[in-house]
XYZ file of N, CA, C and O in Angstrom:
540
model
N -33.730 -53.059 36.614
C -33.584 -51.800 35.962
C -32.151 -51.743 35.426
O -31.212 -51.899 36.158
N -32.060 -51.448 34.153
C -30.744 -51.429 33.512
C -30.415 -50.004 33.085
O -31.262 -49.286 32.580
N -29.216 -49.621 33.357
C -28.733 -48.309 32.928
C -27.883 -48.509 31.679
O -27.097 -49.430 31.594
N -28.023 -47.594 30.755
C -27.210 -47.735 29.550
C -27.634 -46.711 28.526
O -28.291 -45.729 28.812
N -27.277 -46.959 27.311
C -27.488 -46.028 26.229
C -28.880 -46.083 25.671
O -29.239 -45.334 24.773
N -29.715 -46.977 26.104
C -31.066 -47.057 25.601
C -31.179 -47.935 24.373
O -32.256 -48.106 23.828
N -30.107 -48.494 23.917
C -30.151 -49.378 22.764
C -30.119 -50.815 23.248
O -29.451 -51.159 24.206
N -30.837 -51.584 22.544
C -30.819 -52.993 22.904
C -29.560 -53.622 22.337
O -29.018 -53.157 21.333
N -29.081 -54.635 22.912
C -27.809 -55.224 22.489
C -27.807 -55.702 21.039
O -26.783 -55.691 20.396
N -28.922 -56.075 20.498
C -28.927 -56.573 19.127
C -28.965 -55.440 18.103
O -28.790 -55.692 16.925
N -29.204 -54.179 18.509
C -29.222 -53.063 17.573
C -27.793 -52.517 17.392
O -27.063 -52.347 18.354
N -27.441 -52.241 16.149
C -26.124 -51.677 15.866
C -26.199 -50.152 15.937
O -27.238 -49.550 15.719
N -25.063 -49.537 16.196
C -25.006 -48.080 16.234
C -25.009 -47.566 14.805
O -24.435 -48.163 13.909
N -25.634 -46.408 14.616
C -25.690 -45.794 13.293
C -24.377 -45.056 13.054
O -24.033 -44.127 13.773
N -23.615 -45.419 12.041
C -22.310 -44.839 11.789
C -22.302 -43.944 10.554
O -21.261 -43.435 10.182
N -23.420 -43.727 9.922
C -23.477 -42.885 8.727
C -23.864 -41.467 9.113
O -24.640 -41.251 10.036
N -23.306 -40.490 8.373
C -23.684 -39.103 8.583
C -24.897 -38.788 7.733
O -25.004 -39.228 6.591
N -25.786 -37.966 8.277
C -26.949 -37.534 7.525
C -26.541 -36.296 6.728
O -26.336 -35.220 7.274
N -26.397 -36.418 5.418
C -25.911 -35.356 4.549
C -27.024 -34.422 4.073
O -26.739 -33.378 3.496
N -28.252 -34.757 4.321
C -29.354 -33.959 3.800
C -29.344 -32.513 4.311
O -29.492 -31.589 3.513
N -29.163 -32.237 5.603
C -29.136 -30.837 6.047
C -27.971 -30.049 5.427
O -28.121 -28.879 5.081
N -26.818 -30.684 5.266
C -25.681 -30.015 4.670
C -25.965 -29.651 3.211
O -25.688 -28.531 2.774
N -26.550 -30.543 2.472
C -26.878 -30.282 1.070
C -27.932 -29.183 0.980
O -27.854 -28.307 0.110
N -28.895 -29.185 1.874
C -29.932 -28.153 1.863
C -29.332 -26.767 2.109
O -29.664 -25.797 1.411
N -28.450 -26.661 3.066
C -27.817 -25.381 3.370
C -26.976 -24.917 2.189
O -27.002 -23.741 1.804
N -26.238 -25.819 1.584
C -25.394 -25.456 0.448
C -26.237 -24.995 -0.742
O -25.869 -24.043 -1.431
N -27.349 -25.625 -0.994
C -28.213 -25.203 -2.095
C -28.819 -23.825 -1.828
O -28.925 -22.995 -2.741
N -29.205 -23.561 -0.591
C -29.758 -22.250 -0.254
C -28.686 -21.171 -0.448
O -28.954 -20.103 -1.015
N -27.458 -21.443 0.003
C -26.384 -20.475 -0.187
C -26.080 -20.255 -1.666
O -25.851 -19.116 -2.101
N -26.097 -21.318 -2.443
C -25.851 -21.194 -3.872
C -26.912 -20.326 -4.539
O -26.601 -19.444 -5.339
N -28.154 -20.510 -4.181
C -29.235 -19.711 -4.758
C -29.099 -18.245 -4.337
O -29.281 -17.338 -5.149
N -28.748 -17.989 -3.065
C -28.554 -16.613 -2.613
C -27.428 -15.919 -3.373
O -27.561 -14.768 -3.784
N -26.310 -16.609 -3.557
C -25.202 -16.014 -4.297
C -25.565 -15.780 -5.757
O -25.164 -14.780 -6.354
N -26.330 -16.671 -6.340
C -26.724 -16.492 -7.742
C -27.653 -15.292 -7.903
O -27.620 -14.603 -8.917
N -28.445 -15.011 -6.890
C -29.369 -13.875 -6.964
C -28.635 -12.559 -6.692
O -28.880 -11.554 -7.355
N -27.731 -12.551 -5.724
C -27.098 -11.293 -5.337
C -25.921 -10.887 -6.209
O -25.586 -9.704 -6.266
N -25.262 -11.782 -6.906
C -24.104 -11.417 -7.726
C -24.439 -10.429 -8.842
O -23.693 -9.475 -9.041
N -25.514 -10.581 -9.590
C -25.794 -9.566 -10.614
C -26.065 -8.187 -10.020
O -25.772 -7.179 -10.642
N -26.571 -8.124 -8.797
C -26.811 -6.829 -8.164
C -25.498 -6.146 -7.787
O -25.403 -4.927 -7.810
N -24.486 -6.933 -7.442
C -23.212 -6.362 -7.031
C -22.385 -5.896 -8.225
O -21.546 -5.014 -8.090
N -22.587 -6.486 -9.376
C -21.750 -6.156 -10.533
C -22.399 -5.138 -11.451
O -21.857 -4.864 -12.511
N -23.525 -4.582 -11.085
C -24.145 -3.578 -11.940
C -23.319 -2.300 -11.898
O -22.859 -1.863 -10.856
N -23.126 -1.714 -13.060
C -22.388 -0.460 -13.156
C -22.978 0.352 -14.289
O -23.606 -0.180 -15.200
N -22.776 1.623 -14.218
C -23.250 2.517 -15.265
C -22.244 2.456 -16.402
O -21.043 2.651 -16.204
N -22.723 2.198 -17.592
C -21.836 2.147 -18.744
C -21.534 3.566 -19.199
O -22.419 4.307 -19.613
N -20.280 3.952 -19.090
C -19.852 5.287 -19.464
C -18.710 5.143 -20.461
O -17.749 4.413 -20.217
N -18.810 5.843 -21.558
C -17.750 5.843 -22.548
C -16.785 6.973 -22.195
O -17.043 8.135 -22.479
N -15.661 6.621 -21.549
C -14.719 7.619 -21.063
C -13.800 8.087 -22.183
O -13.388 7.291 -23.026
N -13.470 9.378 -22.190
C -12.539 9.872 -23.208
C -11.118 9.421 -22.891
O -10.785 9.134 -21.746
N -10.284 9.391 -23.915
C -8.889 9.038 -23.714
C -8.047 10.305 -23.790
O -8.361 11.231 -24.532
N -7.002 10.327 -23.003
C -6.109 11.484 -22.973
C -4.803 11.119 -23.656
O -4.239 10.061 -23.412
N -4.344 11.983 -24.526
C -3.102 11.706 -25.233
C -1.890 12.287 -24.523
O -0.769 11.971 -24.855
N -2.101 13.139 -23.562
C -1.007 13.791 -22.858
C -0.541 12.919 -21.697
O -1.315 12.226 -21.060
N 0.720 12.995 -21.414
C 1.289 12.304 -20.260
C 1.070 13.178 -19.021
O 1.137 14.407 -19.120
N 0.809 12.582 -17.880
C 0.649 13.400 -16.674
C 1.951 14.111 -16.326
O 3.037 13.568 -16.514
N 1.810 15.316 -15.838
C 2.975 16.116 -15.497
C 3.484 15.669 -14.132
O 2.742 15.661 -13.161
N 4.738 15.288 -14.105
C 5.361 14.869 -12.856
C 6.235 16.015 -12.370
O 7.189 16.399 -13.043
N 5.886 16.566 -11.245
C 6.667 17.666 -10.702
C 7.484 17.151 -9.530
O 6.934 16.686 -8.533
N 8.774 17.212 -9.690
C 9.662 16.834 -8.602
C 9.877 18.053 -7.715
O 10.007 19.175 -8.212
N 9.911 17.845 -6.414
C 10.128 18.997 -5.541
C 11.526 19.579 -5.765
O 12.471 18.881 -6.109
N 11.614 20.883 -5.566
C 12.892 21.571 -5.723
C 13.839 21.132 -4.607
O 13.442 20.986 -3.455
N 15.087 20.880 -4.965
C 16.099 20.508 -3.978
C 16.978 21.732 -3.726
O 17.567 22.282 -4.648
N 17.012 22.153 -2.480
C 17.810 23.309 -2.081
C 18.899 22.808 -1.139
O 18.615 22.102 -0.174
N 20.136 23.192 -1.435
C 21.266 22.788 -0.607
C 21.629 23.942 0.324
O 21.947 25.042 -0.126
N 21.531 23.673 1.614
C 21.950 24.635 2.641
C 23.273 24.146 3.206
O 23.414 22.964 3.520
N 24.224 25.047 3.337
C 25.552 24.666 3.827
C 25.953 25.557 4.987
O 25.590 26.731 5.037
N 26.693 24.962 5.899
C 27.266 25.712 7.025
C 28.750 25.370 7.037
O 29.125 24.203 7.155
N 29.614 26.395 6.893
C 31.050 26.119 6.881
C 31.604 26.106 8.302
O 30.872 26.322 9.280
N 32.909 25.862 8.435
C 33.503 25.706 9.770
C 33.497 26.995 10.588
O 33.607 26.953 11.807
N 33.317 28.136 9.907
C 33.235 29.413 10.629
C 31.801 29.751 11.045
O 31.572 30.792 11.662
N 30.845 28.906 10.691
C 29.453 29.147 11.052
C 28.716 30.020 10.057
O 27.622 30.499 10.351
N 29.262 30.215 8.861
C 28.594 31.024 7.840
C 27.608 30.145 7.072
O 27.881 28.978 6.791
N 26.463 30.721 6.730
C 25.387 29.975 6.070
C 25.385 30.268 4.583
O 25.598 31.398 4.157
N 25.057 29.227 3.806
C 24.994 29.351 2.347
C 23.670 28.767 1.856
O 23.261 27.690 2.272
N 23.020 29.514 0.966
C 21.820 29.045 0.264
C 22.305 28.689 -1.130
O 22.712 29.579 -1.867
N 22.263 27.410 -1.473
C 22.913 26.899 -2.679
C 24.389 27.312 -2.587
O 25.081 26.801 -1.739
N 24.866 28.249 -3.376
C 26.268 28.686 -3.308
C 26.408 30.106 -2.768
O 27.522 30.612 -2.633
N 25.279 30.755 -2.454
C 25.288 32.160 -2.055
C 25.423 32.301 -0.541
O 24.674 31.670 0.217
N 26.341 33.144 -0.109
C 26.504 33.454 1.306
C 25.334 34.330 1.745
O 25.007 35.326 1.104
N 24.650 33.938 2.838
C 23.486 34.691 3.321
C 23.606 34.910 4.824
O 24.263 34.151 5.532
N 22.934 35.958 5.289
C 22.855 36.218 6.724
C 21.659 35.454 7.287
O 20.883 34.841 6.560
N 21.498 35.535 8.603
C 20.382 34.835 9.243
C 19.037 35.396 8.775
O 18.098 34.639 8.522
N 18.937 36.719 8.640
C 17.684 37.330 8.189
C 17.381 36.949 6.736
O 16.234 36.677 6.397
N 18.406 36.942 5.885
C 18.195 36.542 4.490
C 17.781 35.071 4.398
O 16.921 34.710 3.606
N 18.406 34.237 5.228
C 18.055 32.809 5.237
C 16.607 32.635 5.665
O 15.863 31.861 5.069
N 16.185 33.376 6.675
C 14.807 33.273 7.151
C 13.829 33.714 6.062
O 12.811 33.062 5.839
N 14.125 34.787 5.359
C 13.249 35.263 4.280
C 13.185 34.252 3.142
O 12.103 33.961 2.614
N 14.318 33.684 2.760
C 14.333 32.701 1.672
C 13.585 31.427 2.060
O 12.894 30.834 1.243
N 13.718 31.016 3.303
C 12.998 29.830 3.761
C 11.493 30.066 3.749
O 10.716 29.184 3.355
N 11.057 31.252 4.190
C 9.627 31.559 4.179
C 9.078 31.617 2.754
O 7.964 31.169 2.491
N 9.863 32.165 1.825
C 9.428 32.212 0.425
C 9.390 30.814 -0.177
O 8.496 30.484 -0.953
N 10.337 29.980 0.170
C 10.416 28.629 -0.399
C 9.408 27.677 0.230
O 9.108 26.629 -0.352
N 8.877 28.027 1.383
C 7.969 27.118 2.087
C 6.703 26.824 1.289
O 6.098 25.768 1.439
N 6.287 27.726 0.426
C 5.074 27.508 -0.372
C 5.247 26.358 -1.352
O 4.302 25.620 -1.629
N 6.461 26.173 -1.867
C 6.713 25.083 -2.812
C 7.093 23.776 -2.114
O 7.245 22.759 -2.769
N 7.238 23.796 -0.808
C 7.663 22.640 -0.011
C 8.884 21.953 -0.634
O 8.831 20.814 -1.078
N 10.015 22.647 -0.678
C 11.210 22.044 -1.271
C 11.811 20.987 -0.355
O 11.482 20.901 0.832
N 12.683 20.189 -0.928
C 13.470 19.241 -0.140
C 14.789 19.926 0.168
O 15.496 20.369 -0.735
N 15.105 20.054 1.436
C 16.330 20.723 1.837
C 17.400 19.689 2.150
O 17.140 18.709 2.855
N 18.592 19.910 1.613
C 19.753 19.090 1.942
C 20.695 19.969 2.753
O 21.138 21.017 2.284
N 20.976 19.541 3.953
C 21.787 20.316 4.873
C 23.185 19.726 4.932
O 23.357 18.562 5.304
N 24.175 20.535 4.536
C 25.574 20.128 4.584
C 26.260 20.940 5.663
O 26.216 22.169 5.635
N 26.861 20.253 6.592
C 27.553 20.947 7.665
C 28.986 20.468 7.779
O 29.242 19.264 7.727
N 29.893 21.391 7.911
C 31.294 21.041 8.117
C 31.410 20.275 9.428
O 30.685 20.549 10.385
N 32.325 19.308 9.473
C 32.426 18.508 10.704
C 32.979 19.309 11.873
O 32.822 18.917 13.021
N 33.607 20.455 11.596
C 34.160 21.279 12.672
C 33.262 22.456 13.045
O 33.658 23.299 13.842
N 32.063 22.536 12.476
C 31.172 23.653 12.763
C 30.613 23.506 14.181
O 30.310 22.392 14.622
N 30.525 24.602 14.921
C 29.885 24.519 16.242
C 28.417 24.082 16.107
O 27.708 24.491 15.194
N 28.002 23.258 17.019
C 26.672 22.660 16.997
C 25.562 23.710 16.992
O 24.529 23.521 16.365
N 25.763 24.822 17.668
C 24.725 25.842 17.783
C 24.330 26.419 16.431
O 23.180 26.792 16.225
N 25.250 26.504 15.474
C 24.935 27.043 14.152
C 24.008 26.094 13.386
O 23.092 26.536 12.686
N 24.238 24.801 13.516
C 23.385 23.807 12.853
C 21.988 23.805 13.472
O 20.979 23.768 12.769
N 21.933 23.869 14.799
C 20.644 23.858 15.494
C 19.841 25.105 15.152
O 18.622 25.031 14.936
N 20.492 26.246 15.074
C 19.785 27.492 14.735
C 19.217 27.422 13.326
O 18.089 27.845 13.092
N 19.977 26.868 12.391
C 19.485 26.729 11.022
C 18.314 25.749 10.958
O 17.315 26.005 10.276
N 18.399 24.645 11.689
C 17.284 23.680 11.712
C 16.038 24.305 12.331
O 14.916 24.028 11.908
N 16.215 25.163 13.327
C 15.078 25.844 13.945
C 14.414 26.795 12.949
O 13.180 26.886 12.901
N 15.213 27.494 12.139
C 14.642 28.380 11.121
C 13.855 27.589 10.075
O 12.802 28.032 9.624
N 14.378 26.442 9.697
C 13.666 25.586 8.733
C 12.329 25.150 9.315
O 11.295 25.184 8.648
N 12.320 24.755 10.575
C 11.084 24.311 11.219
C 10.092 25.461 11.349
O 8.896 25.296 11.111
N 10.561 26.639 11.700
C 9.677 27.798 11.833
C 9.069 28.189 10.497
O 7.942 28.687 10.446
N 9.788 27.951 9.408
C 9.263 28.278 8.079
C 8.195 27.288 7.645
O 7.444 27.550 6.707
N 8.104 26.131 8.302
C 7.085 25.143 7.962
C 7.515 24.156 6.899
O 6.678 23.468 6.317
N 8.793 24.048 6.647
C 9.304 23.079 5.675
C 9.472 21.743 6.378
O 10.061 21.653 7.456
N 8.928 20.696 5.750
C 8.855 19.405 6.419
C 9.960 18.430 6.021
O 10.197 17.464 6.721
N 10.600 18.647 4.876
C 11.599 17.674 4.422
C 12.998 18.282 4.524
O 13.340 19.206 3.801
N 13.785 17.723 5.417
C 15.150 18.182 5.638
C 16.028 16.949 5.743
O 15.779 16.058 6.558
N 17.045 16.885 4.899
C 17.955 15.746 4.923
C 19.382 16.207 5.194
O 19.765 17.321 4.823
N 20.159 15.364 5.842
C 21.536 15.681 6.144
C 22.436 14.983 5.128
O 22.287 13.792 4.859
N 23.359 15.739 4.566
C 24.302 15.193 3.585
C 25.592 14.864 4.307
O 26.172 15.717 4.988
N 26.031 13.623 4.166
C 27.286 13.189 4.778
C 28.117 12.443 3.756
O 27.631 12.082 2.685
N 29.362 12.228 4.101
C 30.256 11.440 3.264
C 30.381 10.065 3.911
O 30.602 9.962 5.127
N 30.218 8.993 3.129
C 30.313 7.657 3.729
C 31.716 7.405 4.294
O 32.727 7.834 3.735
N 31.754 6.698 5.402
C 33.022 6.366 6.036
C 33.721 5.278 5.221
O 33.069 4.437 4.601
N 35.040 5.322 5.226
C 35.805 4.299 4.483
C 35.826 2.994 5.227
O 35.871 2.890 6.376
């Protein structure tokens, strides 16, 4: 009784690949793609009108809020009280302006925090701090 691969010594091993199954699969895939591609590219032919006007680009309003070293608040260049600032922020919140906050370097921190809290309560989402670059 001999154990082995089941081949007789005079038989050579088959070293060629059988390409027929690979070619069959590729042809089936090719036929499927040829059938489904026209279905994917179907579209309704619509003659769209052309517009001669340029789209209107609306830039958000930029409002500069300033706090001086004495803790006084300014809307653009106008001196305002806390109640006036709150009213202006609520009115401006509908347009969602971009706020630029300028604070004196010697201003007490509480004045800046109170102004930022009013901006947040008004629902304004864009607030930027204006600084001078260091030398």
